[in-house]
Short mmCIF file of C-alpha atoms in Angstrom, two decimals:
data_model
loop_
_atom_site.label_atom_id
_atom_site.label_comp_id
_atom_site.label_asym_id
_atom_site.label_seq_id
_atom_site.Cartn_x
_atom_site.Cartn_y
_atom_site.Cartn_z
CA MET A 6 55.65 -48.88 39.36
CA PRO A 7 55.03 -51.95 41.51
CA PRO A 8 52.07 -54.17 40.70
CA ALA A 9 48.71 -53.36 42.25
CA SER A 10 48.88 -56.37 44.56
CA THR A 11 51.91 -54.94 46.39
CA GLN A 12 50.64 -51.40 46.91
CA ALA A 13 48.71 -51.79 50.14
CA SER A 14 51.44 -49.92 52.00
CA THR A 15 50.90 -46.87 49.79
CA GLY A 16 47.18 -46.76 50.42
CA THR A 17 46.11 -48.34 47.13
CA THR A 18 43.53 -51.09 47.38
CA VAL A 19 45.10 -54.51 47.00
CA GLY A 20 44.32 -55.97 43.58
CA ALA A 21 42.93 -52.68 42.25
CA ASP A 22 42.89 -52.20 38.48
CA LEU A 23 44.98 -49.07 37.95
CA ARG A 24 44.33 -48.85 34.22
CA LEU A 25 42.62 -45.80 32.78
CA SER A 26 38.85 -45.51 32.41
CA PRO A 27 36.37 -42.63 32.02
CA GLY A 28 36.49 -40.42 35.11
CA ARG A 29 39.95 -41.52 36.22
CA PRO A 30 42.93 -39.11 36.15
CA GLY A 31 44.75 -39.18 32.83
CA TYR A 32 41.96 -40.73 30.75
CA ARG A 33 40.90 -37.43 29.21
CA ARG A 34 44.50 -36.42 28.46
CA MET A 35 45.18 -39.83 26.90
CA SER A 36 42.04 -39.62 24.75
CA PHE A 37 42.85 -36.11 23.55
CA ALA A 38 46.48 -36.99 22.80
CA LEU A 39 45.63 -40.07 20.75
CA PHE A 40 42.84 -38.14 19.06
CA ALA A 41 45.48 -35.58 17.96
CA ALA A 42 47.75 -38.40 16.77
CA GLY A 43 44.89 -39.84 14.75
CA VAL A 44 44.20 -36.46 13.17
CA ALA A 45 47.85 -36.01 12.16
CA THR A 46 48.15 -39.58 10.84
CA PHE A 47 45.13 -39.51 8.55
CA ALA A 48 45.64 -35.91 7.45
CA LEU A 49 49.18 -36.74 6.29
CA LEU A 50 48.46 -40.23 5.00
CA TYR A 51 45.66 -39.13 2.66
CA SER A 52 46.86 -35.57 2.01
CA THR A 53 47.01 -36.06 -1.78
CA GLN A 54 43.70 -37.90 -2.17
CA ALA A 55 41.48 -34.84 -2.67
CA LEU A 56 44.17 -33.33 -4.92
CA LEU A 57 44.45 -36.16 -7.43
CA PRO A 58 42.71 -34.31 -10.30
CA ALA A 59 45.09 -31.36 -9.81
CA VAL A 60 48.13 -33.68 -9.60
CA SER A 61 47.00 -35.44 -12.77
CA ALA A 62 46.64 -32.08 -14.55
CA GLU A 63 50.09 -30.79 -13.57
CA PHE A 64 52.02 -33.96 -14.40
CA GLY A 65 49.83 -35.12 -17.29
CA ALA A 66 49.13 -38.37 -15.43
CA SER A 67 46.13 -40.70 -15.57
CA ALA A 68 43.92 -41.34 -12.53
CA SER A 69 45.57 -44.70 -11.89
CA ALA A 70 49.09 -43.17 -12.08
CA ALA A 71 48.21 -40.28 -9.76
CA SER A 72 46.52 -42.67 -7.33
CA TRP A 73 49.97 -44.05 -6.49
CA THR A 74 50.60 -40.90 -4.43
CA VAL A 75 48.03 -42.38 -2.04
CA SER A 76 48.70 -46.10 -2.57
CA ALA A 77 52.47 -45.72 -2.08
CA ALA A 78 51.91 -44.17 1.35
CA THR A 79 49.34 -46.72 2.53
CA GLY A 80 51.29 -49.62 1.01
CA ALA A 81 54.53 -48.57 2.76
CA LEU A 82 52.62 -48.23 6.01
CA ALA A 83 51.21 -51.74 5.58
CA LEU A 84 54.71 -53.17 5.06
CA CYS A 85 56.33 -51.31 7.96
CA VAL A 86 53.70 -51.52 10.68
CA LEU A 87 54.74 -55.02 11.83
CA PRO A 88 58.50 -54.38 12.20
CA LEU A 89 57.78 -51.07 13.91
CA SER A 90 55.42 -52.80 16.32
CA ALA A 91 58.38 -54.99 17.30
CA LEU A 92 60.41 -51.85 18.01
CA SER A 93 57.58 -50.58 20.18
CA GLU A 94 57.90 -53.72 22.31
CA ARG A 95 61.52 -52.79 23.00
CA PHE A 96 61.50 -48.99 23.15
CA GLY A 97 57.92 -48.27 24.25
CA ARG A 98 54.70 -47.24 22.55
CA ARG A 99 54.95 -43.56 23.47
CA ALA A 100 58.52 -43.15 22.22
CA LEU A 101 57.84 -44.87 18.90
CA MET A 102 54.68 -42.86 18.21
CA THR A 103 56.61 -39.65 18.90
CA VAL A 104 59.47 -40.52 16.53
CA SER A 105 57.03 -41.66 13.85
CA LEU A 106 55.10 -38.40 13.93
CA VAL A 107 58.26 -36.28 13.92
CA VAL A 108 59.69 -38.04 10.84
CA ALA A 109 56.33 -38.05 9.01
CA VAL A 110 55.81 -34.33 9.64
CA ALA A 111 59.36 -33.55 8.46
CA VAL A 112 58.76 -35.43 5.22
CA GLY A 113 55.36 -33.75 4.92
CA LEU A 114 57.06 -30.38 4.84
CA LEU A 115 59.27 -31.60 1.95
CA VAL A 116 56.49 -33.16 -0.13
CA PRO A 117 55.24 -29.83 -1.61
CA PHE A 118 58.63 -29.37 -3.31
CA ALA A 119 58.55 -32.68 -5.24
CA PRO A 120 59.79 -31.88 -8.79
CA SER A 121 58.04 -34.80 -10.51
CA LEU A 122 55.33 -37.40 -9.99
CA GLU A 123 58.02 -40.03 -9.36
CA TRP A 124 59.57 -37.93 -6.58
CA LEU A 125 56.15 -37.25 -5.12
CA VAL A 126 55.34 -40.96 -5.00
CA ALA A 127 58.75 -41.74 -3.43
CA LEU A 128 58.39 -39.12 -0.71
CA ARG A 129 54.86 -40.29 0.03
CA ALA A 130 56.16 -43.85 0.44
CA VAL A 131 58.74 -42.65 2.99
CA GLN A 132 56.01 -40.72 4.79
CA GLY A 133 53.76 -43.75 4.93
CA ALA A 134 56.59 -45.90 6.32
CA ALA A 135 57.21 -43.32 9.05
CA LEU A 136 53.53 -43.11 9.98
CA ALA A 137 53.40 -46.88 10.49
CA GLY A 138 54.64 -46.45 14.04
CA VAL A 139 51.46 -44.66 15.15
CA PRO A 140 48.79 -47.32 14.46
CA ALA A 141 51.27 -50.07 15.36
CA SER A 142 51.71 -48.63 18.84
CA ALA A 143 48.42 -46.85 19.55
CA MET A 144 46.24 -49.97 19.71
CA ALA A 145 48.77 -51.77 21.93
CA TYR A 146 49.07 -48.70 24.18
CA LEU A 147 45.30 -48.61 24.62
CA ALA A 148 45.07 -52.36 25.28
CA GLU A 149 47.69 -52.04 28.04
CA GLU A 150 46.64 -48.74 29.63
CA VAL A 151 42.81 -48.83 29.41
CA ARG A 152 40.41 -51.08 31.28
CA PRO A 153 38.80 -53.74 29.06
CA LYS A 154 35.27 -52.36 29.51
CA ALA A 155 36.41 -48.95 28.26
CA LEU A 156 38.61 -50.29 25.46
CA ILE A 157 36.11 -50.17 22.58
CA ALA A 158 35.14 -46.60 23.47
CA ALA A 159 38.80 -45.55 23.69
CA ILE A 160 39.65 -47.14 20.35
CA GLY A 161 36.52 -45.54 18.92
CA LEU A 162 37.86 -42.11 19.94
CA PHE A 163 41.20 -42.87 18.27
CA VAL A 164 39.40 -43.95 15.10
CA ALA A 165 37.28 -40.81 15.39
CA GLY A 166 40.53 -38.83 15.35
CA ASN A 167 41.40 -40.65 12.15
CA SER A 168 38.11 -39.57 10.60
CA ILE A 169 38.57 -35.95 11.70
CA GLY A 170 42.09 -35.98 10.28
CA GLY A 171 40.92 -37.42 7.00
CA MET A 172 38.12 -34.88 6.77
CA SER A 173 40.07 -31.78 7.82
CA GLY A 174 43.05 -32.68 5.66
CA ARG A 175 40.90 -33.03 2.58
CA ILE A 176 38.90 -29.87 3.26
CA VAL A 177 42.05 -27.84 3.87
CA THR A 178 43.75 -29.17 0.75
CA GLY A 179 40.64 -28.61 -1.36
CA TRP A 180 40.21 -24.93 -0.55
CA VAL A 181 43.92 -24.07 -0.33
CA ALA A 182 44.51 -25.79 -3.68
CA GLN A 183 41.71 -23.79 -5.29
CA LEU A 184 43.29 -20.56 -4.07
CA TRP A 185 47.02 -21.21 -4.26
CA GLY A 186 47.56 -24.64 -5.86
CA TRP A 187 48.05 -28.20 -4.66
CA ARG A 188 51.62 -27.64 -3.41
CA ALA A 189 50.48 -24.95 -0.98
CA ALA A 190 47.70 -27.30 0.10
CA LEU A 191 50.19 -30.02 1.03
CA ALA A 192 52.27 -27.49 2.96
CA ALA A 193 49.18 -26.46 4.94
CA VAL A 194 48.50 -30.07 5.91
CA GLY A 195 52.12 -30.48 7.00
CA LEU A 196 51.83 -27.49 9.34
CA MET A 197 48.53 -28.74 10.74
CA ALA A 198 50.10 -32.13 11.46
CA LEU A 199 53.03 -30.40 13.19
CA VAL A 200 50.65 -28.75 15.65
CA CYS A 201 48.92 -32.08 16.31
CA ALA A 202 52.27 -33.81 16.92
CA VAL A 203 53.23 -31.22 19.53
CA VAL A 204 49.86 -31.58 21.27
CA PHE A 205 50.23 -35.37 21.26
CA ARG A 206 53.65 -35.29 22.89
CA LEU A 207 52.61 -32.81 25.57
CA MET A 208 49.34 -34.55 26.48
CA LEU A 209 49.94 -38.32 26.31
CA PRO A 210 50.51 -39.81 29.80
CA ARG A 211 53.54 -41.99 30.34
CA ALA A 212 52.84 -45.72 30.04
CA ARG A 213 52.31 -47.33 33.44
CA HIS A 214 51.74 -50.93 32.38
CA PHE A 215 54.22 -51.37 29.53
CA VAL A 216 56.57 -54.32 29.94
CA ARG A 217 59.70 -54.07 27.84
CA GLY A 218 60.14 -56.98 25.42
CA SER A 219 62.98 -58.23 23.27
CA LEU A 220 63.80 -57.84 19.58
CA ASN A 221 64.31 -61.55 19.08
CA PRO A 222 63.33 -62.25 15.42
CA VAL A 223 62.57 -65.90 16.18
CA GLU A 224 60.20 -64.93 18.97
CA LEU A 225 58.57 -62.31 16.74
CA ALA A 226 58.06 -64.85 13.95
CA ARG A 227 56.56 -67.32 16.43
CA THR A 228 54.13 -64.69 17.72
CA VAL A 229 53.09 -63.74 14.18
CA ARG A 230 52.53 -67.39 13.24
CA THR A 231 50.40 -67.85 16.36
CA HIS A 232 48.19 -64.90 15.47
CA LEU A 233 47.83 -65.96 11.84
CA ALA A 234 46.87 -69.46 12.97
CA ASP A 235 44.00 -68.09 15.06
CA PRO A 236 40.85 -68.37 12.85
CA LEU A 237 39.08 -65.45 14.53
CA LEU A 238 42.04 -63.10 14.25
CA LEU A 239 42.59 -64.11 10.63
CA ARG A 240 38.95 -63.35 9.78
CA LEU A 241 39.20 -59.98 11.50
CA TYR A 242 42.33 -59.12 9.50
CA VAL A 243 40.62 -59.92 6.21
CA ILE A 244 37.45 -58.07 7.24
CA GLY A 245 39.51 -54.95 8.01
CA ALA A 246 41.24 -55.21 4.62
CA LEU A 247 37.95 -55.60 2.75
CA PHE A 248 36.29 -52.68 4.51
CA MET A 249 39.28 -50.50 3.67
CA THR A 250 39.27 -51.69 0.05
CA VAL A 251 35.80 -50.18 -0.32
CA PHE A 252 36.76 -46.98 1.44
CA GLY A 253 40.03 -46.55 -0.43
CA ALA A 254 38.40 -47.13 -3.80
CA VAL A 255 35.51 -44.72 -3.19
CA TYR A 256 37.53 -41.82 -1.81
CA THR A 257 40.37 -42.14 -4.31
CA VAL A 258 37.98 -41.85 -7.25
CA ILE A 259 35.18 -39.62 -5.97
CA GLY A 260 37.12 -36.42 -6.73
CA TYR A 261 37.44 -37.36 -10.41
CA ARG A 262 33.72 -38.06 -10.61
CA LEU A 263 32.64 -34.81 -8.98
CA VAL A 264 34.83 -32.51 -11.10
CA GLU A 265 33.39 -34.06 -14.28
CA ALA A 266 29.90 -33.80 -15.79
CA PRO A 267 27.13 -33.81 -14.66
CA PHE A 268 28.46 -32.28 -11.41
CA ASN A 269 31.37 -30.05 -12.57
CA LEU A 270 32.23 -29.02 -9.01
CA PRO A 271 35.26 -26.77 -8.27
CA GLN A 272 38.20 -28.16 -6.26
CA GLY A 273 37.25 -26.35 -3.05
CA VAL A 274 33.71 -27.72 -3.07
CA VAL A 275 35.01 -31.23 -3.81
CA GLY A 276 37.26 -30.95 -0.76
CA SER A 277 34.30 -29.86 1.35
CA ILE A 278 32.46 -33.06 0.39
CA PHE A 279 34.71 -34.77 2.92
CA LEU A 280 32.69 -33.16 5.70
CA VAL A 281 30.82 -36.46 5.59
CA TYR A 282 33.76 -37.81 7.60
CA LEU A 283 31.97 -36.34 10.62
CA VAL A 284 29.54 -39.22 10.23
CA GLY A 285 32.50 -41.59 10.62
CA THR A 286 33.47 -39.79 13.82
CA VAL A 287 30.02 -40.46 15.27
CA SER A 288 29.70 -44.05 14.03
CA SER A 289 33.16 -45.11 15.23
CA ALA A 290 32.62 -43.55 18.66
CA ALA A 291 29.22 -45.34 18.86
CA ALA A 292 30.69 -48.73 17.94
CA GLY A 293 30.94 -49.77 21.58
CA ARG A 294 27.23 -49.21 22.14
CA LEU A 295 26.41 -51.10 18.94
CA VAL A 296 28.40 -54.12 20.09
CA GLY A 297 26.73 -53.96 23.51
CA ARG A 298 23.25 -54.07 21.96
CA MET A 299 23.76 -56.29 18.91
CA GLY A 300 26.94 -58.26 19.58
CA ARG A 301 30.07 -58.06 17.41
CA ARG A 302 28.60 -59.94 14.46
CA GLY A 303 25.34 -58.00 14.58
CA ALA A 304 27.27 -54.73 14.52
CA LEU A 305 29.30 -55.98 11.55
CA TYR A 306 26.12 -56.95 9.65
CA LEU A 307 24.72 -53.46 10.26
CA ALA A 308 27.99 -51.86 9.06
CA VAL A 309 28.00 -54.02 5.93
CA GLY A 310 24.37 -53.26 5.09
CA THR A 311 24.93 -49.53 5.55
CA THR A 312 28.02 -49.59 3.32
CA ALA A 313 26.31 -51.58 0.56
CA GLY A 314 23.28 -49.30 0.62
CA GLY A 315 25.55 -46.29 0.24
CA LEU A 316 27.36 -47.82 -2.73
CA LEU A 317 24.12 -48.50 -4.56
CA LEU A 318 22.73 -45.04 -3.78
CA SER A 319 25.89 -43.37 -5.10
CA LEU A 320 25.12 -44.65 -8.61
CA SER A 321 22.55 -41.87 -8.96
CA ASP A 322 23.33 -38.81 -11.08
CA GLY A 323 21.74 -36.57 -8.45
CA LEU A 324 24.26 -34.79 -6.21
CA GLY A 325 22.05 -35.18 -3.14
CA ALA A 326 21.80 -38.95 -3.61
CA VAL A 327 25.55 -39.24 -4.16
CA LEU A 328 26.24 -37.29 -0.95
CA LEU A 329 23.81 -39.46 1.02
CA GLY A 330 25.53 -42.51 -0.44
CA LEU A 331 28.90 -41.20 0.78
CA VAL A 332 27.41 -40.62 4.23
CA LEU A 333 26.23 -44.24 4.42
CA ILE A 334 29.52 -45.63 3.08
CA THR A 335 31.49 -43.58 5.61
CA ALA A 336 29.27 -44.51 8.56
CA GLY A 337 29.37 -48.21 7.68
CA PHE A 338 33.11 -48.25 7.13
CA PHE A 339 34.11 -46.51 10.36
CA ALA A 340 31.69 -48.57 12.46
CA GLY A 341 32.97 -51.82 10.92
CA HIS A 342 36.60 -50.77 11.38
CA ALA A 343 36.09 -49.82 15.05
CA VAL A 344 34.33 -53.13 15.78
CA ALA A 345 36.95 -55.26 14.01
CA SER A 346 40.00 -53.47 15.43
CA SER A 347 38.69 -53.55 19.01
CA ALA A 348 37.89 -57.27 18.60
CA VAL A 349 41.53 -57.88 17.64
CA SER A 350 42.76 -56.11 20.79
CA ARG A 351 40.41 -58.14 22.99
CA THR A 352 41.07 -61.49 21.27
CA ALA A 353 44.88 -61.38 21.48
CA THR A 354 45.96 -62.34 25.00
CA SER A 355 49.68 -62.00 24.23
CA GLY A 356 51.73 -60.17 21.61
CA ARG A 357 49.06 -57.48 21.39
CA ALA A 358 51.33 -55.11 19.47
CA GLN A 359 51.91 -57.75 16.79
CA ALA A 360 48.21 -58.67 16.70
CA SER A 361 47.28 -55.01 16.20
CA ALA A 362 50.11 -54.56 13.70
CA LEU A 363 48.89 -57.46 11.57
CA TYR A 364 45.42 -55.91 11.55
CA GLN A 365 46.85 -52.55 10.56
CA SER A 366 48.96 -54.18 7.83
CA ALA A 367 45.89 -55.84 6.35
CA TYR A 368 43.83 -52.67 6.80
CA TYR A 369 46.26 -50.37 4.98
CA LEU A 370 47.06 -52.98 2.37
CA GLY A 371 43.33 -52.93 1.65
CA SER A 372 43.54 -49.14 1.30
CA SER A 373 46.46 -49.39 -1.12
CA VAL A 374 44.83 -52.11 -3.21
CA GLY A 375 41.44 -50.41 -3.08
CA GLY A 376 42.85 -47.05 -4.20
CA THR A 377 44.70 -48.53 -7.16
CA LEU A 378 41.97 -50.97 -8.23
CA GLY A 379 39.30 -48.33 -7.70
CA ALA A 380 41.11 -45.99 -10.11
CA VAL A 381 41.58 -48.80 -12.64
CA ALA A 382 37.88 -49.76 -12.35
CA PHE A 383 36.88 -46.11 -12.78
CA HIS A 384 39.06 -45.82 -15.90
CA ALA A 385 37.55 -49.01 -17.34
CA GLY A 386 33.88 -48.67 -16.37
CA GLY A 387 33.30 -45.28 -14.80
CA TRP A 388 31.81 -44.89 -11.34
CA GLY A 389 29.79 -48.07 -11.86
CA GLY A 390 33.02 -50.05 -12.11
CA THR A 391 34.20 -48.65 -8.77
CA VAL A 392 30.86 -49.51 -7.16
CA VAL A 393 31.06 -53.10 -8.43
CA LEU A 394 34.52 -53.41 -6.86
CA GLY A 395 33.13 -52.12 -3.57
CA LEU A 396 30.17 -54.50 -3.60
CA VAL A 397 32.48 -57.48 -4.19
CA ALA A 398 34.51 -56.47 -1.14
CA VAL A 399 31.32 -56.04 0.92
CA LEU A 400 30.17 -59.50 -0.14
CA GLY A 401 33.49 -60.83 1.16
CA VAL A 402 32.83 -59.29 4.59
CA VAL A 403 29.34 -60.83 4.67
CA SER A 404 30.71 -64.25 3.74
CA LEU A 405 33.38 -64.15 6.45
CA THR A 406 30.93 -62.98 9.10
CA LEU A 407 28.40 -65.66 8.17
CA TYR A 408 31.14 -68.27 8.29
CA GLY A 409 32.18 -67.04 11.73
CA THR A 410 28.58 -67.27 12.95
CA HIS A 411 28.25 -70.82 11.56
CA ALA A 412 31.58 -71.90 13.10
CA ALA A 413 30.55 -70.52 16.51
CA ARG A 414 27.27 -72.45 16.41
CA VAL A 415 29.07 -75.66 15.46
CA ARG A 416 31.43 -75.21 18.43
CA GLU A 417 28.46 -74.62 20.75
CA ARG A 418 26.78 -77.83 19.57
CA ARG A 419 29.97 -79.80 20.18
CA LEU A 420 30.34 -78.38 23.67
CA MET A 421 26.71 -79.02 24.70
CA PRO A 422 27.10 -82.80 25.31
CA VAL A 423 30.24 -82.15 27.34
CA THR A 424 28.51 -79.54 29.47
CA ALA A 425 25.47 -81.78 29.98
CA ALA A 426 27.69 -84.67 31.04
CA ARG A 427 29.30 -82.52 33.71
#
């Protein structure tokens, strides 16, 4: 398609922004398609998380050993998201997301037949590597195809799809596992993801503003170095990792806590606890309004405070208090993630796929580390140990945000004499 500036002869206003926005043709289809991709990605990526007690029981494995069925997937995704983002520059965002979902779904249909814990972990690693193409390409696709003013809302909807996928996958696995076992539960998630993948492919509009790039490793390395040298981007990467460390730790371990005394909940009910993900759907979709009212840093402070309050509340032995704590943790996490990820897309003026990929690498590395360390902390100190780990990560987000605020004020003071002189 020719650029907007050359389309006067076709009746299009010269200089018009042809990117998608609410009310324009294709925006609703794009939102629904990426929502479906988000559902499939999170449902597959965390499909074993609600099943960890059952996996431990079948294979005679500890919580930390079983947690590798989650950490292997998120860790492989973290490692592969950057190279796959480079492939998306060459072959297109839409094509790479399609291939990634097809391979991940195929592996997902094999996972229920894993004969041992080692095979289960290996297959989950392959699945995580395949899924890396979705987040690597989705953020770049949105940055290219959506108007800047609508970008935070569009990313919020994609993140909301992630929360729905995480919730539905865990609920499905919880109840199916209670009735027919954890292997049947994983098969059910694989079939659900297959439906989502088909919907994604049929609904996603073709890219209209994608510019094919090269696979030059030197150029890729230069782009990565440039992004890592940007102080704001680097802070956003670490913030994403720390938020996900909290989330990964809490949701990897919460199943073990709820099936034990004093709660003694059955597997199906434990899976239903993940209905609190609906709160994440709302908070991530509302992230754009939060930033508009409070600014990016203000929204991050609110997300951090909500997460910390939820962690402290979850220490209670009352089920109601624990559930409210999970609600606050989930709301704070998804709001913080939506704010940080959208800030990355807006900050990077070039190499957006790599900028988003670096964020996703840090984000899922945080999930992998958080899941493993959360299980280790739970084994060593019970739920209190997991909460301490989460509070340390939250303190890291506060420190980085405060530093960013201080650095911005210092820059403003330095610029004031220059502005006055002019």
